[in-house]
mmCIF file of C-alpha atoms and ligand atoms in Angstrom:
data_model
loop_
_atom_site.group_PDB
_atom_site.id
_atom_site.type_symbol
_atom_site.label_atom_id
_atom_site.label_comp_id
_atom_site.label_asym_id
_atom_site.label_seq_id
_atom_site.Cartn_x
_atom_site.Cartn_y
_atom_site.Cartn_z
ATOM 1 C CA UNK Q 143 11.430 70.788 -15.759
ATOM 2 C CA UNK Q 144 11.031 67.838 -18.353
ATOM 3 C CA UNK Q 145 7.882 65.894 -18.016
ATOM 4 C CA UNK Q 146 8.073 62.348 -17.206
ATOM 5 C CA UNK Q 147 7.314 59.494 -19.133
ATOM 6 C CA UNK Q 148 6.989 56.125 -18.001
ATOM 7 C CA UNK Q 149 6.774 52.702 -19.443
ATOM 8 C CA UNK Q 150 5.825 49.458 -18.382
ATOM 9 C CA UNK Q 151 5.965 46.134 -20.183
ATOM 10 C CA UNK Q 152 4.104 42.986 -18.978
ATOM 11 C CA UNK Q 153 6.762 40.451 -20.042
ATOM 12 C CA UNK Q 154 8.178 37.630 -18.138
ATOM 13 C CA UNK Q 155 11.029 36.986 -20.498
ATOM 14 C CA UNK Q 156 13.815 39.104 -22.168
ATOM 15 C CA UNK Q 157 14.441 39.605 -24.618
ATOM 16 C CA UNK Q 158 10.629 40.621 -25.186
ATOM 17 C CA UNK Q 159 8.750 42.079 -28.375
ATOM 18 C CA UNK Q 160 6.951 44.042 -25.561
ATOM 19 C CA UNK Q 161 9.059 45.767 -24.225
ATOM 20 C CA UNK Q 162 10.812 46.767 -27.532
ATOM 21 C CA UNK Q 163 7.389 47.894 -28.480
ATOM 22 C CA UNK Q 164 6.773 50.066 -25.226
ATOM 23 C CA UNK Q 165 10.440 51.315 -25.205
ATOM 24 C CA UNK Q 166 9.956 52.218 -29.301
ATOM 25 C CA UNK Q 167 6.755 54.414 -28.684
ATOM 26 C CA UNK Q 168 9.162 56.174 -25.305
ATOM 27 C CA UNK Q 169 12.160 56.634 -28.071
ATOM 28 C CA UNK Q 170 9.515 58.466 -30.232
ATOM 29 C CA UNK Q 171 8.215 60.406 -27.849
ATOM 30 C CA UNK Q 172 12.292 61.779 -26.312
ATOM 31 C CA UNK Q 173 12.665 62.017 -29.744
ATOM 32 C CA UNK Q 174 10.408 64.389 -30.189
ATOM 33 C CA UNK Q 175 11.089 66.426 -27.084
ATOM 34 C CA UNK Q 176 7.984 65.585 -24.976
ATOM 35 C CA UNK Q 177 9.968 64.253 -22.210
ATOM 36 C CA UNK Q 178 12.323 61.958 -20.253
ATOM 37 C CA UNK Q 179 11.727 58.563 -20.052
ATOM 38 C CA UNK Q 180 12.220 54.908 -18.150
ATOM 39 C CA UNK Q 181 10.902 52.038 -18.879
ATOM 40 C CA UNK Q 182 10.472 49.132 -16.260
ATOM 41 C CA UNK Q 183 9.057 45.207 -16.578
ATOM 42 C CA UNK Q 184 8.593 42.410 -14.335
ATOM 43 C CA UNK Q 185 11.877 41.142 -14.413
ATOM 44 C CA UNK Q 186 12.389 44.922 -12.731
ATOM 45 C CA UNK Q 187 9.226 43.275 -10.157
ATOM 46 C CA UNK Q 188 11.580 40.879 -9.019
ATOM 47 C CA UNK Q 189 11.167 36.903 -8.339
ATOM 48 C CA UNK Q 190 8.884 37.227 -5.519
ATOM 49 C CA UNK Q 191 6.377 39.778 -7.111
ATOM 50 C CA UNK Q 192 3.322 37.825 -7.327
ATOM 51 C CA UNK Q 193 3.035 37.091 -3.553
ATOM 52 C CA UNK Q 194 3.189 41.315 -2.868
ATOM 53 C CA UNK Q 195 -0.394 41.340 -1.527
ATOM 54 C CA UNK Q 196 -0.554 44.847 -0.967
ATOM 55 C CA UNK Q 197 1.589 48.310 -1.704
ATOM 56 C CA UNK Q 198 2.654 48.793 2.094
ATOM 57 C CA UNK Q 199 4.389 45.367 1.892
ATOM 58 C CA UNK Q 200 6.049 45.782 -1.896
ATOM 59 C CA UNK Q 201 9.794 44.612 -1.715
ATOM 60 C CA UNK Q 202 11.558 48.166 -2.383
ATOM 61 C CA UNK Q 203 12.008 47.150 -5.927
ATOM 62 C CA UNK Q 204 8.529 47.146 -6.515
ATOM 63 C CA UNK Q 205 7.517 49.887 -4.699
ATOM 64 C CA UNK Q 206 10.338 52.191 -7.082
ATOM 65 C CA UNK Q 207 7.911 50.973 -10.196
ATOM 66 C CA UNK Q 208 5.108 52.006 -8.201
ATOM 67 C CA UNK Q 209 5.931 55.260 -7.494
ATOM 68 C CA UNK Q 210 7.706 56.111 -10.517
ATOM 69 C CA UNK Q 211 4.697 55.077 -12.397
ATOM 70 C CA UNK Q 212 2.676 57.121 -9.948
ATOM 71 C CA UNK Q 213 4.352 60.101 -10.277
ATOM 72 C CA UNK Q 214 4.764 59.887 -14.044
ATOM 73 C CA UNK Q 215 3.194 62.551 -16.510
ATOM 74 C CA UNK Q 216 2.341 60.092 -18.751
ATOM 75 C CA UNK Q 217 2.348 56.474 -19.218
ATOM 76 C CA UNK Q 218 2.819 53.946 -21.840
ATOM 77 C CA UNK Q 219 1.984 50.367 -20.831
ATOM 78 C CA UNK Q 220 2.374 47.131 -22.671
ATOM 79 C CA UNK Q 221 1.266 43.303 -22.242
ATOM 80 C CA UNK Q 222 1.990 40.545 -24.203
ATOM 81 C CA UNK Q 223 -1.070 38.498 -24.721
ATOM 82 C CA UNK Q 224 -1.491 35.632 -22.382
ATOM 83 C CA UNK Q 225 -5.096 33.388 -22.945
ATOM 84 C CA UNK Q 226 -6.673 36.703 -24.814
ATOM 85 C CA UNK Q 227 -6.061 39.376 -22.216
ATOM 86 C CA UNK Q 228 -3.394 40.615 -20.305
ATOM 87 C CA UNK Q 229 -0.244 38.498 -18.537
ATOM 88 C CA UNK Q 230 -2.179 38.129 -15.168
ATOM 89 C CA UNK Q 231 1.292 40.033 -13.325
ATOM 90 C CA UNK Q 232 0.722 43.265 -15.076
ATOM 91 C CA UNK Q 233 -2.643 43.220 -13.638
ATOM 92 C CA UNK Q 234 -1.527 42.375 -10.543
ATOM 93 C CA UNK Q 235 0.764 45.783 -10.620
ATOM 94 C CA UNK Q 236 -1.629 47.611 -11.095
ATOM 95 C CA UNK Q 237 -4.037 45.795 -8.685
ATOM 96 C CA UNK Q 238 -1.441 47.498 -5.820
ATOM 97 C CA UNK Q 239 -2.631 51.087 -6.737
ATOM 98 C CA UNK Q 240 -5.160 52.883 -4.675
ATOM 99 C CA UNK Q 241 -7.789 53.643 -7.174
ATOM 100 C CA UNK Q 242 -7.445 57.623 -7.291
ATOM 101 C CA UNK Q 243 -3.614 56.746 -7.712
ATOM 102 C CA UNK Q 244 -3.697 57.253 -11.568
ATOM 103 C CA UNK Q 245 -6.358 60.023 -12.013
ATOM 104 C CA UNK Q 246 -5.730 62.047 -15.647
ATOM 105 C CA UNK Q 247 -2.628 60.842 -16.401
ATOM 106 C CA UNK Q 248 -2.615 60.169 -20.225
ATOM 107 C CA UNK Q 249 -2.071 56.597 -20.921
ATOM 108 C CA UNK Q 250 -0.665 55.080 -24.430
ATOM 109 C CA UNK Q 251 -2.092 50.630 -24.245
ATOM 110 C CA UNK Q 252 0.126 48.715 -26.017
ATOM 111 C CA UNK Q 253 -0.020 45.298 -26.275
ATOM 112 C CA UNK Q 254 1.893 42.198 -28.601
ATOM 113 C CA UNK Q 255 0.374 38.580 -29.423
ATOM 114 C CA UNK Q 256 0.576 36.210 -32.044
ATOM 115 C CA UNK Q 257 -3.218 36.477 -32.849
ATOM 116 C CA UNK Q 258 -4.397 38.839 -35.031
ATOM 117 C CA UNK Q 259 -7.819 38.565 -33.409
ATOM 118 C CA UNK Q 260 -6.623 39.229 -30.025
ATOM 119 C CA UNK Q 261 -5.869 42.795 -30.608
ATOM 120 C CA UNK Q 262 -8.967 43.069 -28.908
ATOM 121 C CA UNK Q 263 -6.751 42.971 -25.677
ATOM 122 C CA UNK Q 264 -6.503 46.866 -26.249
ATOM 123 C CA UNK Q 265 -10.374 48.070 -25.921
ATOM 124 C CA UNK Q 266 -11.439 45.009 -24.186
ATOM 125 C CA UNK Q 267 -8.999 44.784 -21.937
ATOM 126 C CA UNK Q 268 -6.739 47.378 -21.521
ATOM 127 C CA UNK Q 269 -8.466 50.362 -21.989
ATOM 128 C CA UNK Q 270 -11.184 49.727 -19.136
ATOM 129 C CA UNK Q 271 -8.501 48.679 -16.667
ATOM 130 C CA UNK Q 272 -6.843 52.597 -17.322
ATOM 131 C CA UNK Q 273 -10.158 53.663 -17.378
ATOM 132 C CA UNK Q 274 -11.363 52.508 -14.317
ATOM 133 C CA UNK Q 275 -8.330 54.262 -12.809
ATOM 134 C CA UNK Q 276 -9.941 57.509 -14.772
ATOM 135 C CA UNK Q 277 -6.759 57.981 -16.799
ATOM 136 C CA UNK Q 278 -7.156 59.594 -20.376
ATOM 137 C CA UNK Q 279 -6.553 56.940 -22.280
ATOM 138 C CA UNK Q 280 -5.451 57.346 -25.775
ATOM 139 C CA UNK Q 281 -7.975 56.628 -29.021
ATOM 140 C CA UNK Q 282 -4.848 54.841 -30.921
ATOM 141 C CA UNK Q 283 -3.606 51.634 -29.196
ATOM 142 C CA UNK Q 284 -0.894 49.695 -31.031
ATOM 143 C CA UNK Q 285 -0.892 45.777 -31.284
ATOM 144 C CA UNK Q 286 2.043 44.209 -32.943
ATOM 145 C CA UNK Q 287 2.038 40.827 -34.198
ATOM 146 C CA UNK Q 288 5.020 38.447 -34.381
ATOM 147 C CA UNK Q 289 5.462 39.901 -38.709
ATOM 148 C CA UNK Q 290 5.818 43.435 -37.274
ATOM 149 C CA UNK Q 291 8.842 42.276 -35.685
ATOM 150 C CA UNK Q 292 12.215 41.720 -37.385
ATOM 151 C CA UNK Q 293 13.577 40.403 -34.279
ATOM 152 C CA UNK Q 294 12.486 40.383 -30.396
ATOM 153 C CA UNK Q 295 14.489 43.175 -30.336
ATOM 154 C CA UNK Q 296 13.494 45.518 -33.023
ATOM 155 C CA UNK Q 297 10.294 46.263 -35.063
ATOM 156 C CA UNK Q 298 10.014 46.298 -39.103
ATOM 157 C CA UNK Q 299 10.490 49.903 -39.978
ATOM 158 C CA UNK Q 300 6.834 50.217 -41.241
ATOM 159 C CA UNK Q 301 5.468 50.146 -38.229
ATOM 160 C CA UNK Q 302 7.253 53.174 -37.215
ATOM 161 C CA UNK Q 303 4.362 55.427 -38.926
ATOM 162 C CA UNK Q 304 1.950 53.722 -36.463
ATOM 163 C CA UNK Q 305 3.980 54.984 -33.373
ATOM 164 C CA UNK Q 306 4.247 58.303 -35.039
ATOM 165 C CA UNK Q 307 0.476 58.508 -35.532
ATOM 166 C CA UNK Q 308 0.173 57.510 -31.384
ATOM 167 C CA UNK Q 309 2.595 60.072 -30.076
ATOM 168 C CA UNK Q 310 1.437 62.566 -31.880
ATOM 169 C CA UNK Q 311 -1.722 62.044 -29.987
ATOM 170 C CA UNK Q 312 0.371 61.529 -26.833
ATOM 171 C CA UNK Q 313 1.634 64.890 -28.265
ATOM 172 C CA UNK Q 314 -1.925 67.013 -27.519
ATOM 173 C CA UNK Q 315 -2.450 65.152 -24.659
ATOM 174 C CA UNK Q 316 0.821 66.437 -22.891
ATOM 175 C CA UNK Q 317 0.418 69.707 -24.557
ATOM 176 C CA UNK Q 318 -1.182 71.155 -21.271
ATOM 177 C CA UNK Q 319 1.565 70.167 -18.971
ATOM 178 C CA UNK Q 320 4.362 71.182 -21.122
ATOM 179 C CA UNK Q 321 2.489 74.354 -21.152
ATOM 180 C CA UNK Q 322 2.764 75.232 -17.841
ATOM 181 C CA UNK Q 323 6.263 73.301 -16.861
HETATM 182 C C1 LIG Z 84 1.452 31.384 -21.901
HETATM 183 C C2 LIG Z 84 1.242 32.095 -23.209
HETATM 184 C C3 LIG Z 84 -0.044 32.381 -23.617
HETATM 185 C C4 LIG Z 84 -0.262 33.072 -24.821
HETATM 186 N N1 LIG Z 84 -1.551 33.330 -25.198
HETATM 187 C C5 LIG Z 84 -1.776 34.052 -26.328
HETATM 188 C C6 LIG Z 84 -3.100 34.378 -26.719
HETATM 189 O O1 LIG Z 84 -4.082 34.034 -26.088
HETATM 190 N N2 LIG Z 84 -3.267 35.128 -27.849
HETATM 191 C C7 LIG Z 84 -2.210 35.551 -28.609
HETATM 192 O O2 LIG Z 84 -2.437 36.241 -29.605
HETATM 193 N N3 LIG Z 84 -0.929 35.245 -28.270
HETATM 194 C C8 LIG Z 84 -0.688 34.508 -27.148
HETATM 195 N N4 LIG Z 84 0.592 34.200 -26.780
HETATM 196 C C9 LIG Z 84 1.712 34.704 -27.597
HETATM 197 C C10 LIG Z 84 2.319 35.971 -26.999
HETATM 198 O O3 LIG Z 84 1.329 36.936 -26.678
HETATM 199 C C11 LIG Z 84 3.290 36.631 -27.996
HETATM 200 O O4 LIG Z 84 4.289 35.734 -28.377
HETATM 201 C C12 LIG Z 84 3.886 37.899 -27.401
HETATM 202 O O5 LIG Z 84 4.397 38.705 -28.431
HETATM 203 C C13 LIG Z 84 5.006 37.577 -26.411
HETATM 204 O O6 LIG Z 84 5.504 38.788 -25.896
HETATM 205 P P1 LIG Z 84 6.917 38.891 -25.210
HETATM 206 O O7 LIG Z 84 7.977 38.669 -26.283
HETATM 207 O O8 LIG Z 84 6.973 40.284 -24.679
HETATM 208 O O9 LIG Z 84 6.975 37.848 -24.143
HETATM 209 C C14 LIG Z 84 0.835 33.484 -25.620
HETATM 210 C C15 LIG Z 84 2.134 33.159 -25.203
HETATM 211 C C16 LIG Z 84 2.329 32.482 -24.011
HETATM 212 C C17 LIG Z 84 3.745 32.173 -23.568
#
């Protein structure tokens, strides 16, 4: 059976350069054979999102991100930057998980801003959220700035060897799973 792969993007808007960038990095990866994949956002969350205060009450939208994200094989998040961290909704989606929910799954951080600075989103940020969750997060995060974008849409080809270099790590880290599926 094909592993699962799972995206999710931490945008408000669309069309969003975060969501291009998660659903890039998932292309890569099908490409590649490592999986199928989906790829869901807040706009997926629904309006009324922000006042879920806990899983057992999650409109049924929400609760289909939840558990596809739970029951994924891997995971490749995104956040645009919002006052140096992350948008405070994608935290809040992942505040709704019981904290053994996400044990080993390998995790690809991606994140977009207009800083250059703020790519510190990824190991200050980002990477200690999946880690508290004791996912196996991987070494190469990508941050894309607004020049690494030739429209919301799509990225500049040149950052296409960046992706490459991340999903080939995404690559090893699946490499037990596809082993045994
Ligand atoms: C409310 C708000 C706050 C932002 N704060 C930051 C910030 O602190 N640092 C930064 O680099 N970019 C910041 N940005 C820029 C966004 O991170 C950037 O435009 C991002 O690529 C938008 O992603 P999206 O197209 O997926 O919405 C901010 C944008 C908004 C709307």
């Amino acid at each position: 059976m094909a592993l699962r792969i799972v995206g999710f993007s931490g945008n408000l808007a669309r069309p969003s350069r975060t969501r291009t960038l998660v659903q890039a990095v998932l292309d890569t990866a099908s490409a590649r054979g490592l999986g199928q994949t989906a790829i869901f956002d807040l706009i997926d969350a629904g309006a009324t999102f922000g006042q879920t205060s806990e899983r057992a009450k999650a409109h049924p939208e929400v609760e289909a991100i939840l558990d596809a994200i739970q029951k994924a094989d891997a995971l490749v998040v995104g956040t645009a930057v919002y006052k140096g961290a992350y948008t405070g909704l994608f935290k809040h989606l992942f505040d709704l998980f019981d904290m053994t929910a996400l044990a080993r799954k390998p995790v690809i951080v991606t994140a977009t801003g207009a800083a250059p600075h703020h790519a510190s989103v990824i190991d200050y940020h980002l990477r200690p959220l999946f880690l508290f969750f004791d996912c196996s997060v991987a070494t190469r995060g990508l941050y894309a700035l607004q020049p690494d974008f030739e429209s919301p849409e799509r990225l500049v080809p040149a950052f296409q060897a960046r992706i490459d270099r991340t999903v080939d790590e995404l690559a090893q880290m699946l490499q037990p799973a596809r082993s045994a599926s």
